[in-house]
Amino acid sequence: MYNDNGRPQGNMNNDNDVAGDARILFSSCKSESHTHKTGFKQLYRRVRASGYKPDKLESKEDFTTDFLRDAAVLVLGCPRERFTASEFEVLKRFVHSGGSLLVLLNEGGEEKAGTNINYLLEEFGISVNNDAVVRTTHYKYLHPKEVLIADGVLNRAVLTAVGKVLGQKNDDDDDYRSSKPVTAYDGTGLDFVYPYGSTLSVQKPAIPILSSGKIAYPMNRPLGALWHQNGSGKIAVVGSVAMFDDKWIDKEENSKVMDFLLKWLRPGVLLPLNAIDAEEPEVSDLKLLPDTQSLAEKLKGCLQEGEDIPRDWTTMFDTNLFRFDTSLIPEAVALYDKLALFDLDETFASEASRLAYLTNKCYGEADLEYYIVEAGHILGLKLPEEADAKSVLSELFRRISAYKMVGSLGLSAQLEPTMTSQQHFDQFEL
């Protein structure tokens, strides 16, 4: 480790403690999308030019304070696993003991990556938002999320650190810049591509150093931020890990942005930022917009213009289609009267139950005629409309005689040789 004066701490005989060979670790133990094997191959080689000795953190068992003790910088290239409480403690001790941490994420923030790195970053005033940065006008790069930003430097110390001259700018994108007084710094001088990245939320003591500018959306939102405190290490956060991968690091001046980060993160190196730009950075507040896709899927009423409303608007009502009145009440009451006279028990009861009910209902010779006729109807005898007791008994005796005639074996064989006695019984069953 290194103290703020640039002098190594610990064993002076350890090669990793030599100021010219600051050890930088590229983590791959949290399923990072960019590691020394994929995405950061060029960056892994380039850090040597900045005086670093690249190394790897591949095993979760090595994610300990002892393993990180001799490291100067730890690079997290978009972790896609959640950190445990003990791992957060390791990172905190690493930073507070003088180590530097570089955190790179992607569009969608920690929610899309499936990590919880914001839990650590929020303690230092930085958090990565779950959004994406797009360019509102097409220029040079085809995809809207491959954003070319020409006015996104918030602190002019970034320019001087990489050897740029204030006021020097690329004229390719002048049409998209707002005019400002010559004395004011307009964020130009270093063009970079911000592909597939998200915005940051930054609060003091953290300081934003990169923004989306005036052409990208969200407009003037932080894209990169730094944190440093005397006696502790340093933290740098950028919302686009793709900005420094093998495909994009040589686009525009992305490599110069990484050169600045490596210089600033180096323990013991004091690279002061511009106090005025750090105190009042030109950033806008976070503004949330409704989800256009979900709103478009909802049904909406027709906005077609109708006919002019007449002066007497009551003429627009058609009372023949629907109205409130009492004209149907008598008809409804009459229906209930008919239902009251309808005996459901008598209709759906069995023949035995109905005969028992009829027997209990009738008494004496006066009810004998009624009893016989009703019993005939209950039993299902074929009777004329105005049948009396005699006709009911006549039909009953006729069926009994027919049953007995069919039940004899000789006559049964002559009439229907193929029919069984059971079928004859079913045919003449009462």
Short mmCIF file of C-alpha atoms in Angstrom, two decimals:
data_model
loop_
_atom_site.label_atom_id
_atom_site.label_comp_id
_atom_site.label_asym_id
_atom_site.label_seq_id
_atom_site.Cartn_x
_atom_site.Cartn_y
_atom_site.Cartn_z
CA MET A 1 0.00 0.00 0.00
CA TYR A 2 1.06 3.64 -0.38
CA ASN A 3 0.54 6.62 1.88
CA ASP A 4 -0.52 10.09 0.76
CA ASN A 5 3.11 11.18 0.46
CA GLY A 6 3.84 8.56 -2.16
CA ARG A 7 6.02 6.46 0.11
CA PRO A 8 5.38 2.72 0.29
CA GLN A 9 3.99 1.16 3.46
CA GLY A 10 4.98 -2.28 4.70
CA ASN A 11 7.99 -4.38 3.71
CA MET A 12 10.50 -2.38 1.67
CA ASN A 13 11.89 -5.57 0.15
CA ASN A 14 8.60 -6.50 -1.49
CA ASP A 15 8.70 -5.82 -5.24
CA ASN A 16 5.03 -4.91 -5.22
CA ASP A 17 5.74 -2.00 -2.92
CA VAL A 18 8.08 -0.27 -5.35
CA ALA A 19 6.50 3.02 -6.39
CA GLY A 20 7.19 2.34 -10.03
CA ASP A 21 5.43 -1.01 -9.95
CA ALA A 22 2.09 -0.25 -8.32
CA ARG A 23 0.06 -3.47 -8.38
CA ILE A 24 -3.33 -3.20 -10.10
CA LEU A 25 -5.77 -6.09 -9.74
CA PHE A 26 -8.40 -6.97 -12.37
CA SER A 27 -11.18 -8.84 -10.61
CA SER A 28 -13.00 -11.78 -12.17
CA CYS A 29 -14.30 -13.43 -8.99
CA LYS A 30 -17.74 -11.73 -9.13
CA SER A 31 -18.63 -12.84 -12.67
CA GLU A 32 -17.46 -9.53 -14.13
CA SER A 33 -18.43 -8.97 -17.77
CA HIS A 34 -14.98 -7.46 -18.46
CA THR A 35 -11.84 -9.13 -17.18
CA HIS A 36 -8.21 -9.54 -18.20
CA LYS A 37 -9.36 -12.43 -20.42
CA THR A 38 -12.42 -10.83 -22.06
CA GLY A 39 -12.93 -7.15 -22.75
CA PHE A 40 -9.89 -5.73 -20.98
CA LYS A 41 -7.09 -7.46 -22.88
CA GLN A 42 -5.74 -4.17 -24.27
CA LEU A 43 -6.24 -2.32 -20.99
CA TYR A 44 -4.45 -5.12 -19.13
CA ARG A 45 -1.39 -4.50 -21.32
CA ARG A 46 -1.66 -0.70 -21.39
CA VAL A 47 -1.53 -0.16 -17.63
CA ARG A 48 2.18 -0.97 -17.72
CA ALA A 49 2.75 2.32 -19.56
CA SER A 50 1.20 4.13 -16.59
CA GLY A 51 3.62 2.52 -14.14
CA TYR A 52 1.38 -0.31 -12.95
CA LYS A 53 2.04 -4.01 -12.60
CA PRO A 54 -1.15 -5.84 -13.74
CA ASP A 55 -2.36 -8.82 -11.77
CA LYS A 56 -5.52 -10.93 -11.44
CA LEU A 57 -8.07 -11.59 -8.71
CA GLU A 58 -9.77 -14.77 -9.90
CA SER A 59 -10.81 -16.69 -6.80
CA LYS A 60 -13.36 -15.71 -4.17
CA GLU A 61 -11.08 -17.26 -1.56
CA ASP A 62 -8.53 -14.53 -2.44
CA PHE A 63 -11.07 -11.76 -1.83
CA THR A 64 -9.54 -10.99 1.55
CA THR A 65 -7.81 -8.11 3.25
CA ASP A 66 -4.50 -9.99 3.25
CA PHE A 67 -4.59 -10.56 -0.52
CA LEU A 68 -5.51 -6.92 -1.26
CA ARG A 69 -2.98 -5.48 1.18
CA ASP A 70 -0.21 -5.14 -1.45
CA ALA A 71 -2.53 -3.91 -4.23
CA ALA A 72 -2.65 -0.28 -5.27
CA VAL A 73 -5.82 -0.39 -7.43
CA LEU A 74 -8.70 -2.87 -7.68
CA VAL A 75 -10.73 -2.83 -10.93
CA LEU A 76 -14.32 -4.15 -10.93
CA GLY A 77 -15.39 -4.44 -14.57
CA CYS A 78 -19.18 -4.62 -14.16
CA PRO A 79 -19.67 -7.29 -11.46
CA ARG A 80 -22.71 -9.51 -12.03
CA GLU A 81 -22.95 -11.11 -8.60
CA ARG A 82 -24.04 -9.73 -5.26
CA PHE A 83 -21.43 -8.90 -2.67
CA THR A 84 -21.69 -10.32 0.82
CA ALA A 85 -21.42 -8.24 3.99
CA SER A 86 -17.92 -9.60 4.65
CA GLU A 87 -16.82 -8.70 1.11
CA PHE A 88 -18.10 -5.15 1.58
CA GLU A 89 -16.06 -4.91 4.78
CA VAL A 90 -12.99 -6.05 2.86
CA LEU A 91 -13.52 -3.32 0.25
CA LYS A 92 -14.08 -0.66 2.93
CA ARG A 93 -10.90 -1.61 4.77
CA PHE A 94 -9.05 -1.65 1.46
CA VAL A 95 -10.16 1.90 0.62
CA HIS A 96 -9.73 3.35 4.11
CA SER A 97 -6.23 1.88 4.35
CA GLY A 98 -5.13 3.74 1.21
CA GLY A 99 -6.19 1.51 -1.69
CA SER A 100 -7.93 2.77 -4.82
CA LEU A 101 -11.10 1.28 -6.29
CA LEU A 102 -12.27 1.62 -9.92
CA VAL A 103 -15.90 0.56 -10.45
CA LEU A 104 -17.32 0.27 -13.99
CA LEU A 105 -20.92 -0.66 -14.72
CA ASN A 106 -23.19 -0.79 -17.75
CA GLU A 107 -26.59 0.42 -18.94
CA GLY A 108 -29.39 -0.58 -16.57
CA GLY A 109 -27.13 -0.11 -13.56
CA GLU A 110 -26.85 -2.66 -10.78
CA GLU A 111 -30.41 -3.91 -11.36
CA LYS A 112 -29.61 -5.23 -14.84
CA ALA A 113 -26.18 -6.48 -13.76
CA GLY A 114 -27.65 -8.33 -10.79
CA THR A 115 -25.26 -6.86 -8.25
CA ASN A 116 -25.54 -4.64 -5.16
CA ILE A 117 -22.45 -2.48 -5.52
CA ASN A 118 -24.48 0.67 -4.84
CA TYR A 119 -24.70 -0.39 -1.21
CA LEU A 120 -20.99 0.39 -0.95
CA LEU A 121 -20.85 3.37 -3.30
CA GLU A 122 -23.70 5.22 -1.60
CA GLU A 123 -21.59 5.53 1.54
CA PHE A 124 -19.19 7.64 -0.51
CA GLY A 125 -21.88 9.79 -2.20
CA ILE A 126 -22.10 7.89 -5.51
CA SER A 127 -24.72 5.55 -6.98
CA VAL A 128 -25.29 4.14 -10.46
CA ASN A 129 -28.80 4.66 -11.86
CA ASN A 130 -30.86 1.99 -13.58
CA ASP A 131 -31.13 3.87 -16.88
CA ALA A 132 -29.35 4.34 -20.22
CA VAL A 133 -27.76 7.26 -22.05
CA VAL A 134 -28.78 7.91 -25.68
CA ARG A 135 -27.92 10.58 -28.21
CA THR A 136 -30.83 12.65 -29.43
CA THR A 137 -29.30 13.36 -32.86
CA HIS A 138 -27.53 10.97 -35.19
CA TYR A 139 -23.84 11.72 -35.58
CA LYS A 140 -20.92 9.47 -36.54
CA TYR A 141 -22.12 6.38 -34.68
CA LEU A 142 -25.20 4.48 -35.82
CA HIS A 143 -26.64 3.12 -32.59
CA PRO A 144 -28.35 5.73 -30.35
CA LYS A 145 -26.67 4.24 -27.26
CA GLU A 146 -23.21 4.70 -28.78
CA VAL A 147 -23.09 8.30 -27.63
CA LEU A 148 -20.44 10.71 -28.86
CA ILE A 149 -20.02 13.45 -26.27
CA ALA A 150 -17.98 16.54 -27.09
CA ASP A 151 -18.87 18.75 -24.11
CA GLY A 152 -18.90 16.28 -21.24
CA VAL A 153 -15.82 17.23 -19.20
CA LEU A 154 -16.98 18.81 -15.94
CA ASN A 155 -13.56 19.56 -14.45
CA ARG A 156 -10.87 21.22 -16.53
CA ALA A 157 -8.19 19.44 -14.47
CA VAL A 158 -9.00 16.34 -16.54
CA LEU A 159 -7.71 18.14 -19.66
CA THR A 160 -4.51 19.40 -18.11
CA ALA A 161 -3.77 15.97 -16.62
CA VAL A 162 -3.75 14.34 -20.06
CA GLY A 163 -1.77 17.15 -21.72
CA LYS A 164 -4.69 18.94 -23.37
CA VAL A 165 -4.81 22.73 -23.74
CA LEU A 166 -7.85 24.61 -22.50
CA GLY A 167 -9.82 26.03 -25.40
CA GLN A 168 -8.60 23.37 -27.81
CA LYS A 169 -11.57 21.54 -29.29
CA ASN A 170 -12.64 19.36 -32.16
CA ASP A 171 -14.67 21.31 -34.71
CA ASP A 172 -16.55 18.25 -35.99
CA ASP A 173 -19.37 18.74 -33.53
CA ASP A 174 -19.56 22.55 -33.29
CA ASP A 175 -23.12 22.63 -34.67
CA TYR A 176 -24.42 20.86 -31.58
CA ARG A 177 -22.75 23.06 -28.97
CA SER A 178 -24.30 26.03 -27.24
CA SER A 179 -22.39 29.29 -27.42
CA LYS A 180 -20.86 30.50 -24.14
CA PRO A 181 -18.66 33.42 -23.11
CA VAL A 182 -15.01 32.87 -23.83
CA THR A 183 -14.11 33.19 -20.16
CA ALA A 184 -16.42 30.31 -19.13
CA TYR A 185 -15.40 26.69 -19.50
CA ASP A 186 -17.92 24.88 -21.70
CA GLY A 187 -16.78 21.31 -21.08
CA THR A 188 -15.17 20.87 -24.49
CA GLY A 189 -11.64 19.86 -25.35
CA LEU A 190 -11.88 16.10 -24.95
CA ASP A 191 -14.30 14.05 -27.07
CA PHE A 192 -15.20 10.59 -25.87
CA VAL A 193 -17.64 7.85 -26.81
CA TYR A 194 -19.95 6.60 -24.07
CA PRO A 195 -21.39 3.29 -25.32
CA TYR A 196 -24.20 1.45 -23.57
CA GLY A 197 -23.78 3.25 -20.27
CA SER A 198 -25.90 4.63 -17.46
CA THR A 199 -25.92 7.85 -15.48
CA LEU A 200 -24.76 8.43 -11.91
CA SER A 201 -26.17 10.22 -8.90
CA VAL A 202 -23.41 12.14 -7.14
CA GLN A 203 -23.43 13.95 -3.81
CA LYS A 204 -20.67 15.59 -1.84
CA PRO A 205 -17.99 14.73 -0.91
CA ALA A 206 -17.91 12.90 -4.27
CA ILE A 207 -17.18 15.05 -7.34
CA PRO A 208 -18.53 14.45 -10.86
CA ILE A 209 -15.95 14.77 -13.64
CA LEU A 210 -17.85 13.59 -16.75
CA SER A 211 -21.37 14.39 -17.91
CA SER A 212 -23.69 13.54 -20.79
CA GLY A 213 -23.53 17.09 -22.17
CA LYS A 214 -26.29 18.89 -24.01
CA ILE A 215 -26.82 16.51 -26.92
CA ALA A 216 -27.26 13.21 -25.07
CA TYR A 217 -30.27 12.27 -23.01
CA PRO A 218 -30.60 12.52 -20.04
CA MET A 219 -29.00 15.92 -20.51
CA ASN A 220 -26.13 17.12 -18.31
CA ARG A 221 -26.21 14.09 -16.01
CA PRO A 222 -23.04 12.76 -14.33
CA LEU A 223 -21.35 9.82 -16.06
CA GLY A 224 -18.14 9.61 -14.00
CA ALA A 225 -17.33 10.59 -10.43
CA LEU A 226 -14.42 10.59 -7.98
CA TRP A 227 -14.11 10.33 -4.20
CA HIS A 228 -11.06 10.99 -2.08
CA GLN A 229 -10.47 11.83 1.55
CA ASN A 230 -7.24 12.63 3.33
CA GLY A 231 -5.87 9.58 5.07
CA SER A 232 -7.93 7.19 2.90
CA GLY A 233 -7.76 5.79 -0.59
CA LYS A 234 -9.67 6.80 -3.71
CA ILE A 235 -12.77 5.67 -5.58
CA ALA A 236 -13.58 6.28 -9.25
CA VAL A 237 -16.90 5.24 -10.81
CA VAL A 238 -17.88 5.31 -14.50
CA GLY A 239 -21.29 4.15 -15.73
CA SER A 240 -20.00 2.50 -18.94
CA VAL A 241 -17.61 -0.43 -18.77
CA ALA A 242 -17.73 -0.71 -22.56
CA MET A 243 -16.08 2.71 -22.81
CA PHE A 244 -12.71 1.11 -22.00
CA ASP A 245 -13.06 -2.35 -23.54
CA ASP A 246 -11.06 -3.60 -26.49
CA LYS A 247 -13.56 -2.28 -29.05
CA TRP A 248 -13.96 1.27 -27.74
CA ILE A 249 -10.82 2.27 -25.88
CA ASP A 250 -9.19 3.55 -29.08
CA LYS A 251 -12.31 5.39 -30.25
CA GLU A 252 -12.12 9.20 -30.03
CA GLU A 253 -10.20 10.02 -26.83
CA ASN A 254 -11.44 7.28 -24.54
CA SER A 255 -7.88 6.20 -23.84
CA LYS A 256 -7.07 9.67 -22.46
CA VAL A 257 -9.97 9.40 -20.03
CA MET A 258 -8.53 6.10 -18.78
CA ASP A 259 -5.05 7.67 -18.58
CA PHE A 260 -6.47 10.34 -16.30
CA LEU A 261 -8.20 7.75 -14.10
CA LEU A 262 -5.03 5.69 -13.75
CA LYS A 263 -3.00 8.77 -12.82
CA TRP A 264 -5.56 9.98 -10.31
CA LEU A 265 -6.10 6.53 -8.73
CA ARG A 266 -2.40 5.92 -8.18
CA PRO A 267 -1.80 5.97 -4.41
CA GLY A 268 0.52 8.70 -3.26
CA VAL A 269 -0.03 10.82 -6.38
CA LEU A 270 -1.72 14.14 -5.71
CA LEU A 271 -3.67 15.25 -8.77
CA PRO A 272 -5.83 18.17 -7.61
CA LEU A 273 -9.09 19.02 -9.33
CA ASN A 274 -10.26 22.50 -10.21
CA ALA A 275 -11.92 23.86 -7.09
CA ILE A 276 -14.47 26.01 -8.94
CA ASP A 277 -15.60 23.20 -11.23
CA ALA A 278 -15.72 20.77 -8.30
CA GLU A 279 -17.83 23.11 -6.17
CA GLU A 280 -20.41 23.95 -8.84
CA PRO A 281 -20.42 21.30 -11.59
CA GLU A 282 -22.76 21.91 -14.50
CA VAL A 283 -25.15 19.00 -13.95
CA SER A 284 -28.93 18.78 -14.00
CA ASP A 285 -31.26 17.18 -11.49
CA LEU A 286 -32.56 13.68 -12.14
CA LYS A 287 -35.95 13.82 -13.86
CA LEU A 288 -38.04 10.68 -14.16
CA LEU A 289 -40.24 10.14 -17.21
CA PRO A 290 -43.25 7.82 -17.54
CA ASP A 291 -42.81 4.41 -19.13
CA THR A 292 -43.85 5.14 -22.71
CA GLN A 293 -44.03 1.48 -23.70
CA SER A 294 -46.42 0.46 -20.93
CA LEU A 295 -48.59 3.54 -21.53
CA ALA A 296 -48.79 2.76 -25.26
CA GLU A 297 -50.09 -0.74 -24.54
CA LYS A 298 -53.09 0.57 -22.59
CA LEU A 299 -56.40 1.17 -24.37
CA LYS A 300 -57.46 4.76 -24.78
CA GLY A 301 -60.74 6.42 -25.68
CA CYS A 302 -61.32 7.75 -29.18
CA LEU A 303 -60.51 11.43 -29.64
CA GLN A 304 -62.73 11.86 -32.72
CA GLU A 305 -64.71 15.09 -32.79
CA GLY A 306 -68.48 14.70 -32.53
CA GLU A 307 -71.42 16.75 -33.75
CA ASP A 308 -72.31 20.09 -32.23
CA ILE A 309 -74.45 19.84 -29.12
CA PRO A 310 -77.95 21.32 -29.63
CA ARG A 311 -79.13 24.20 -27.47
CA ASP A 312 -81.77 21.97 -25.86
CA TRP A 313 -79.49 19.13 -24.79
CA THR A 314 -82.41 17.11 -23.37
CA THR A 315 -83.39 16.17 -26.92
CA MET A 316 -80.28 14.01 -27.12
CA PHE A 317 -81.76 11.44 -24.73
CA ASP A 318 -83.58 8.47 -26.32
CA THR A 319 -86.01 7.36 -23.63
CA ASN A 320 -87.27 4.44 -25.73
CA LEU A 321 -84.01 2.57 -25.36
CA PHE A 322 -83.64 2.94 -21.61
CA ARG A 323 -85.67 4.67 -18.95
CA PHE A 324 -86.51 4.64 -15.27
CA ASP A 325 -90.21 4.24 -14.44
CA THR A 326 -92.72 1.91 -12.69
CA SER A 327 -94.55 0.62 -15.75
CA LEU A 328 -93.24 -2.95 -15.39
CA ILE A 329 -94.09 -3.36 -11.70
CA PRO A 330 -97.62 -4.78 -12.21
CA GLU A 331 -96.32 -7.36 -14.67
CA ALA A 332 -93.57 -8.40 -12.26
CA VAL A 333 -96.02 -8.73 -9.37
CA ALA A 334 -98.32 -10.89 -11.52
CA LEU A 335 -95.45 -13.28 -12.19
CA TYR A 336 -94.87 -13.73 -8.46
CA ASP A 337 -98.60 -14.45 -7.92
CA LYS A 338 -98.43 -17.32 -10.41
CA LEU A 339 -95.32 -18.70 -8.82
CA ALA A 340 -96.98 -18.64 -5.39
CA LEU A 341 -99.71 -21.00 -6.68
CA PHE A 342 -97.18 -23.42 -8.16
CA ASP A 343 -96.36 -26.29 -5.79
CA LEU A 344 -92.76 -27.34 -6.47
CA ASP A 345 -92.81 -30.15 -3.89
CA GLU A 346 -95.80 -31.75 -5.54
CA THR A 347 -94.25 -31.48 -9.00
CA PHE A 348 -90.83 -32.96 -8.24
CA ALA A 349 -91.86 -35.52 -5.56
CA SER A 350 -91.90 -39.29 -6.26
CA GLU A 351 -95.14 -41.19 -7.00
CA ALA A 352 -95.12 -42.81 -3.56
CA SER A 353 -94.72 -39.45 -1.83
CA ARG A 354 -97.45 -37.86 -3.91
CA LEU A 355 -99.85 -40.76 -3.21
CA ALA A 356 -99.11 -40.51 0.51
CA TYR A 357 -99.73 -36.79 0.45
CA LEU A 358 -103.02 -37.36 -1.44
CA THR A 359 -104.10 -40.00 1.07
CA ASN A 360 -103.50 -37.67 3.99
CA LYS A 361 -105.30 -34.88 2.18
CA CYS A 362 -108.54 -36.77 1.50
CA TYR A 363 -111.03 -37.98 4.17
CA GLY A 364 -114.41 -39.76 3.96
CA GLU A 365 -116.67 -40.75 1.07
CA ALA A 366 -117.02 -37.17 -0.05
CA ASP A 367 -113.40 -37.15 -1.25
CA LEU A 368 -113.45 -40.66 -2.74
CA GLU A 369 -114.22 -39.53 -6.31
CA TYR A 370 -111.44 -36.90 -6.18
CA TYR A 371 -109.00 -39.38 -4.61
CA ILE A 372 -109.44 -41.99 -7.36
CA VAL A 373 -109.12 -39.49 -10.22
CA GLU A 374 -106.00 -37.81 -8.77
CA ALA A 375 -104.40 -41.19 -8.06
CA GLY A 376 -104.94 -42.16 -11.70
CA HIS A 377 -103.18 -39.00 -12.87
CA ILE A 378 -100.31 -39.59 -10.44
CA LEU A 379 -99.83 -43.15 -11.73
CA GLY A 380 -99.75 -41.94 -15.33
CA LEU A 381 -102.87 -43.75 -16.62
CA LYS A 382 -104.10 -42.73 -20.07
CA LEU A 383 -107.38 -41.02 -19.18
CA PRO A 384 -109.75 -38.75 -21.10
CA GLU A 385 -109.82 -35.06 -20.27
CA GLU A 386 -113.04 -35.25 -18.20
CA ALA A 387 -112.41 -38.64 -16.58
CA ASP A 388 -114.37 -39.73 -13.49
CA ALA A 389 -113.74 -42.46 -10.94
CA LYS A 390 -115.42 -45.13 -13.05
CA SER A 391 -113.21 -44.46 -16.08
CA VAL A 392 -110.09 -44.55 -13.87
CA LEU A 393 -111.08 -47.92 -12.37
CA SER A 394 -111.99 -49.27 -15.82
CA GLU A 395 -108.56 -48.38 -17.21
CA LEU A 396 -106.91 -49.86 -14.15
CA PHE A 397 -108.76 -53.17 -14.41
CA ARG A 398 -108.05 -53.36 -18.15
CA ARG A 399 -104.32 -53.08 -17.54
CA ILE A 400 -104.41 -55.67 -14.77
CA SER A 401 -106.24 -58.12 -17.05
CA ALA A 402 -103.77 -57.51 -19.88
CA TYR A 403 -100.89 -58.08 -17.51
CA LYS A 404 -102.30 -61.39 -16.33
CA MET A 405 -103.01 -62.52 -19.89
CA VAL A 406 -99.51 -61.75 -21.03
CA GLY A 407 -98.03 -63.32 -17.91
CA SER A 408 -99.38 -66.82 -18.78
CA LEU A 409 -96.70 -68.95 -20.54
CA GLY A 410 -98.83 -70.41 -23.31
CA LEU A 411 -100.31 -67.12 -24.51
CA SER A 412 -96.95 -65.38 -24.14
CA ALA A 413 -95.25 -67.85 -26.49
CA GLN A 414 -98.04 -67.44 -29.09
CA LEU A 415 -98.04 -63.67 -29.02
CA GLU A 416 -94.29 -62.88 -28.90
CA PRO A 417 -92.05 -65.95 -28.79
CA THR A 418 -88.87 -63.81 -28.58
CA MET A 419 -89.92 -61.67 -25.59
CA THR A 420 -89.03 -62.64 -22.05
CA SER A 421 -91.39 -62.47 -19.11
CA GLN A 422 -89.43 -59.52 -17.71
CA GLN A 423 -89.92 -57.54 -20.97
CA HIS A 424 -93.65 -58.28 -20.83
CA PHE A 425 -93.72 -57.01 -17.29
CA ASP A 426 -91.91 -53.81 -18.30
CA GLN A 427 -94.31 -53.22 -21.18
CA PHE A 428 -97.39 -53.36 -18.98
CA GLU A 429 -95.91 -51.85 -15.86
CA LEU A 430 -98.31 -49.36 -14.24
#
